[in-house]
Short mmCIF file of C-alpha atoms in Angstrom, two decimals:
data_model
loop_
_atom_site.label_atom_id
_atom_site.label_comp_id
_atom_site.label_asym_id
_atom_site.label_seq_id
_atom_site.Cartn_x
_atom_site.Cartn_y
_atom_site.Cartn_z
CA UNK A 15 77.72 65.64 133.48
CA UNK A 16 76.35 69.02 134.52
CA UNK A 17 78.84 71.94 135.53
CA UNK A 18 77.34 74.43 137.43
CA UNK A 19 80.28 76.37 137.68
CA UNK A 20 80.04 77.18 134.41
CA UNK A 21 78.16 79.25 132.25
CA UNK A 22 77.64 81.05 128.93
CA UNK A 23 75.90 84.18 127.93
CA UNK A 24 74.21 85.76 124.64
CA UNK A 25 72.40 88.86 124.18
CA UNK A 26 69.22 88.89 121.86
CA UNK A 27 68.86 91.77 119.76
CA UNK A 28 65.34 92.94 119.89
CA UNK A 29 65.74 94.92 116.54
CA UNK A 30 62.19 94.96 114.78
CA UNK A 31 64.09 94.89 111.49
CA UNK A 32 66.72 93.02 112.32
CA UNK A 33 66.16 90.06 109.29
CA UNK A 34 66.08 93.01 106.72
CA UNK A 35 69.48 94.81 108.30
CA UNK A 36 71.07 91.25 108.82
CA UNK A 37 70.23 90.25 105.41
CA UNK A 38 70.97 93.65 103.88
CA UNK A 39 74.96 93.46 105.39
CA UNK A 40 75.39 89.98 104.06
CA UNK A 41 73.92 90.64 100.52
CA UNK A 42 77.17 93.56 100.80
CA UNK A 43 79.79 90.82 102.15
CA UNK A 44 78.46 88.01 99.44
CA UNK A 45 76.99 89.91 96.87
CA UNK A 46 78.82 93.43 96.08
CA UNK A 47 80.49 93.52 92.71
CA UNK A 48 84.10 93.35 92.63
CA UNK A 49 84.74 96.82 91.36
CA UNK A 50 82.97 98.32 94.44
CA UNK A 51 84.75 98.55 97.49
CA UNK A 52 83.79 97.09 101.12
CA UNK A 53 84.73 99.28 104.29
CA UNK A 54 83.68 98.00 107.85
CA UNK A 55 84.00 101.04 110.61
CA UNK A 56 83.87 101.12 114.38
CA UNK A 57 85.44 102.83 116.96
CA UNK A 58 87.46 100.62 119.62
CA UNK A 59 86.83 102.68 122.65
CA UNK A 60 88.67 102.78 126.50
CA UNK A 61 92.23 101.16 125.39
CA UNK A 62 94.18 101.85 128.25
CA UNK A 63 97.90 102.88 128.56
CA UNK A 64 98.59 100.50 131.48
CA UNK A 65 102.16 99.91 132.47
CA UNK A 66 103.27 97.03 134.73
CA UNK A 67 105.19 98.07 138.14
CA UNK A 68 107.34 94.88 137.74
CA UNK A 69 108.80 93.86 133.98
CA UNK A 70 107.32 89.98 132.78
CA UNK A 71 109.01 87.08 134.09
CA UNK A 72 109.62 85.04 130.58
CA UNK A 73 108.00 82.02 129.61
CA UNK A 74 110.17 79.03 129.82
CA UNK A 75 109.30 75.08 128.73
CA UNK A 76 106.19 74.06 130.45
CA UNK A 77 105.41 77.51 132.45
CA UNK A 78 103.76 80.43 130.72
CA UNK A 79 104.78 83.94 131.11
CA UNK A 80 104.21 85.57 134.01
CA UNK A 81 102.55 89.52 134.81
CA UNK A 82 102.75 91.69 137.75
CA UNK A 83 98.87 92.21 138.70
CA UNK A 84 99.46 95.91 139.49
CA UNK A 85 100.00 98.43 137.45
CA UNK A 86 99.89 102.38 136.40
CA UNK A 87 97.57 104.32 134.52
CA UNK A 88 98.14 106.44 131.86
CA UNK A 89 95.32 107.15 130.42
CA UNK A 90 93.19 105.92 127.51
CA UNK A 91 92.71 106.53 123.51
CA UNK A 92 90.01 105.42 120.99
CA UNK A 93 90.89 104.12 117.61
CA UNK A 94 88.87 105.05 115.10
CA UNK A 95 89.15 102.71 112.52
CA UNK A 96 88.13 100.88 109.37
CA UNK A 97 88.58 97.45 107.55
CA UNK A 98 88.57 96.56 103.82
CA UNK A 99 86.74 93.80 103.80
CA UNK A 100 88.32 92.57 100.32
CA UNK A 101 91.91 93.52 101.08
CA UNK A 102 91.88 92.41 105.01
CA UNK A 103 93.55 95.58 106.05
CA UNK A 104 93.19 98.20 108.77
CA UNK A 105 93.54 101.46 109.01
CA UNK A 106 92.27 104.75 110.69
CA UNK A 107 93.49 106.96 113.28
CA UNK A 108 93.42 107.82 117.64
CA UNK A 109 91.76 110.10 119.49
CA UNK A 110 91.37 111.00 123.08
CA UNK A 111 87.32 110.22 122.70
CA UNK A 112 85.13 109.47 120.36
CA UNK A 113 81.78 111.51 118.36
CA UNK A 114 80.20 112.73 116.06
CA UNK A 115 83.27 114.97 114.50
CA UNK A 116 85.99 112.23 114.66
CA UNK A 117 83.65 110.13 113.03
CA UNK A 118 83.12 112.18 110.38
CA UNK A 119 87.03 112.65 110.16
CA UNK A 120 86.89 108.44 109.44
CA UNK A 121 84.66 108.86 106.57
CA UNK A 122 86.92 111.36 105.08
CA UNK A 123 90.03 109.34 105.63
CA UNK A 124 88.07 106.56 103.95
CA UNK A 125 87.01 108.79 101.10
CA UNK A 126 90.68 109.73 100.44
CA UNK A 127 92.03 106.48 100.53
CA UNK A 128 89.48 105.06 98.20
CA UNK A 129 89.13 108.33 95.52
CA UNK A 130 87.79 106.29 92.30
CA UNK A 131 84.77 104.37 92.10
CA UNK A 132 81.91 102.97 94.43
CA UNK A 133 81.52 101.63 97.86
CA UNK A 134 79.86 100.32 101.04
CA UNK A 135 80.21 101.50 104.69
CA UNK A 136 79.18 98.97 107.35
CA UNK A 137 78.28 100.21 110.69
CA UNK A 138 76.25 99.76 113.97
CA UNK A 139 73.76 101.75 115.57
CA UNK A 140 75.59 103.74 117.40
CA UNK A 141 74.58 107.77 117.70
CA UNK A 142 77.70 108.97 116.79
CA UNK A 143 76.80 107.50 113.22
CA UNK A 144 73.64 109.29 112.58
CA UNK A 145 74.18 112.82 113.55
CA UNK A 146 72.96 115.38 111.11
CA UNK A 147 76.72 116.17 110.44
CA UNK A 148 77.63 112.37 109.14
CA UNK A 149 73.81 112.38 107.00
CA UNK A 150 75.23 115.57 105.50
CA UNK A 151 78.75 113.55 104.63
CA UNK A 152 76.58 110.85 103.20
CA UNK A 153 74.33 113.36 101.03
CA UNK A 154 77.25 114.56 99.76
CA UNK A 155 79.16 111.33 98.91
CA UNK A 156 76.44 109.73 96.98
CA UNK A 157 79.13 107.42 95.45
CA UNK A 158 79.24 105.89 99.00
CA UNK A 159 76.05 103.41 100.52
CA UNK A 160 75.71 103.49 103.96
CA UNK A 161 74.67 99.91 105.90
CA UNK A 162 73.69 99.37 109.64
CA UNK A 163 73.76 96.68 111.29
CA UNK A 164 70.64 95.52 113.53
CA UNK A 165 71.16 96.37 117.17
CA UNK A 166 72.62 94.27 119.61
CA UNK A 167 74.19 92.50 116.29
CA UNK A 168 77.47 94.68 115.89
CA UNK A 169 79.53 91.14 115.59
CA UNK A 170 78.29 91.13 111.93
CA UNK A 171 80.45 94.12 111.97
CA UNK A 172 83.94 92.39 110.64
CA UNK A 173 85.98 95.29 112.02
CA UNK A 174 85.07 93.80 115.70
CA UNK A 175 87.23 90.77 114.49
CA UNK A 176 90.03 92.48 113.77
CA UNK A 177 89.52 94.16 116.68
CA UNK A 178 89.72 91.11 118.22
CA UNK A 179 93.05 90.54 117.14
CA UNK A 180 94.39 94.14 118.18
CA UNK A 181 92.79 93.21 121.86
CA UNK A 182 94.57 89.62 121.85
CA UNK A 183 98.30 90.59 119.95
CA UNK A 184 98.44 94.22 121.33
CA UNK A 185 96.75 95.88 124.18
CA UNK A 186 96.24 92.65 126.41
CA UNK A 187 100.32 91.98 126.44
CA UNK A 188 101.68 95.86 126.20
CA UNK A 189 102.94 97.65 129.34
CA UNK A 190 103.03 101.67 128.09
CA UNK A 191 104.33 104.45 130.21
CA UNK A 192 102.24 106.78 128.02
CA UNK A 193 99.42 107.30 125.95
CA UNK A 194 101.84 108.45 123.07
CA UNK A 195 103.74 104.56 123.76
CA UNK A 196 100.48 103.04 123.34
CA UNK A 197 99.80 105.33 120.11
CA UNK A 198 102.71 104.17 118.93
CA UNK A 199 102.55 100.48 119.51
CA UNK A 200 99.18 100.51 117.83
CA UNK A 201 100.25 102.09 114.79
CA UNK A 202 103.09 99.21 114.45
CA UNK A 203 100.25 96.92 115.26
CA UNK A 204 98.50 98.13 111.79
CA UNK A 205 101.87 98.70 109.83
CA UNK A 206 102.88 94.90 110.36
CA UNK A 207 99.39 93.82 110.08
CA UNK A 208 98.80 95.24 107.12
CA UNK A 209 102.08 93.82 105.55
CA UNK A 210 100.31 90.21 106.14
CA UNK A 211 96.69 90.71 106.13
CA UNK A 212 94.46 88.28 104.53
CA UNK A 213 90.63 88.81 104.14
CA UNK A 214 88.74 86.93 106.92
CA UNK A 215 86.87 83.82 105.48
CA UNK A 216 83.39 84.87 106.59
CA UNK A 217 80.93 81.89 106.08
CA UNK A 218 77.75 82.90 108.41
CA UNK A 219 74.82 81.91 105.78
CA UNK A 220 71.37 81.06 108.30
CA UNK A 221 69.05 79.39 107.05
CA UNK A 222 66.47 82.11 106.98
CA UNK A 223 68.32 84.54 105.04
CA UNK A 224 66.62 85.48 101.65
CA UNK A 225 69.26 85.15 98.74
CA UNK A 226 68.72 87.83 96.21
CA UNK A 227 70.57 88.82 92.79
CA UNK A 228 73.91 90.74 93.27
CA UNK A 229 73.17 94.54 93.03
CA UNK A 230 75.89 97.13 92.37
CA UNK A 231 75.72 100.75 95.35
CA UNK A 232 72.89 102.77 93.02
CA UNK A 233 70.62 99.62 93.68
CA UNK A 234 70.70 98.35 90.56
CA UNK A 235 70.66 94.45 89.89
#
């Protein structure tokens, strides 16, 4: 039976090289020894301090809870953050915007956290991760490969699903009077997670990608 009211979207990434960046970030997510670490950034952009003029009515049997539509604004932060893709945890840090500088700061948090042995960074395309400043961090990390992703494809990114779960457990059921509340509620948000993570089962094998021998960060097989 058709529905026409209805409807689903995608968004095809036009990337010339987008087999050889696809197939570059899965050879890191099956294929990276386990001595060498996995670290997915991203910056999570426009989260808004809302708070509600009228406190939730609680759910009760049979009748979900119920939100005030209006509501204040407080202003907004950017997380910058990261995601061990072997240990399933978050981390990183707000900022009132994001750029070139604070990314920079995220690749030195990840450095410190991470002070022995070799790694991978996963990221997108975005400009703030190819500024002269962050090619001079890289040039002078050798110890740490840098991956992007194709464009358009940032959902091979697995920091978008945690993300995801930020958006869902956090921000889309908060009410903060502040941007510091809203700091503070996402910091729990990573403490707790953190305490309970689990690595996410990622099983997305196409058919066309190339399988090639494991090969440790100085591209070596």
């Amino acid at each position: 039976m058709l529905q026409p009211h209805k409807q689903k979207m995608w968004l095809t990434s036009h990337d010339e090289e987008f087999r050889e960046k696809r197939d570059d970030v899965l050879r890191v997510y099956y294929e990276t020894p386990p001595n060498e670490h996995i670290i997915c950034l991203d910056e999570k952009t426009g989260m808004q301090a809302l708070e509600r003029l009228n406190p939730d009515i609680p759910m009760e049997p049979g009748q979900p809870i119920r939100r005030e539509f209006e509501y204040i604004r407080h202003g907004t932060l950017c997380l910058m953050g990261a995601y061990d893709v072997r240990e399933g945890k978050m981390f990183g840090f707000t900022a009132d915007k994001r750029g070139g500088d604070a990314f920079v700061d995220l690749l030195d948090v990840v450095d410190t956290c991470y002070p022995d042995g070799s790694g991978h960074i996963v990221m997108d395309n975005l400009s703030d991760h190819d500024t002269d400043e962050v090619n001079d961090w890289f040039e002078d990390h050798p110890r740490w490969t840098r991956h992007f992703t194709p464009k358009h494809a940032s959902w091979l990114n697995q920091i978008e699903l945690a993300f995801g779960q930020l958006q869902r457990h956090v921000l889309a059921r908060g009410s903060w009077d502040s941007v510091e509340a809203l700091q503070d509620g996402i910091y729990a948000y990573l403490i707790w997670r953190n305490q309970h993570s689990r690595p996410f089962h990622w099983s997305y094998r196409p058919k066309s990608w190339s399988h090639k021998p494991a090969r440790s960060s100085d591209g070596r097989n």
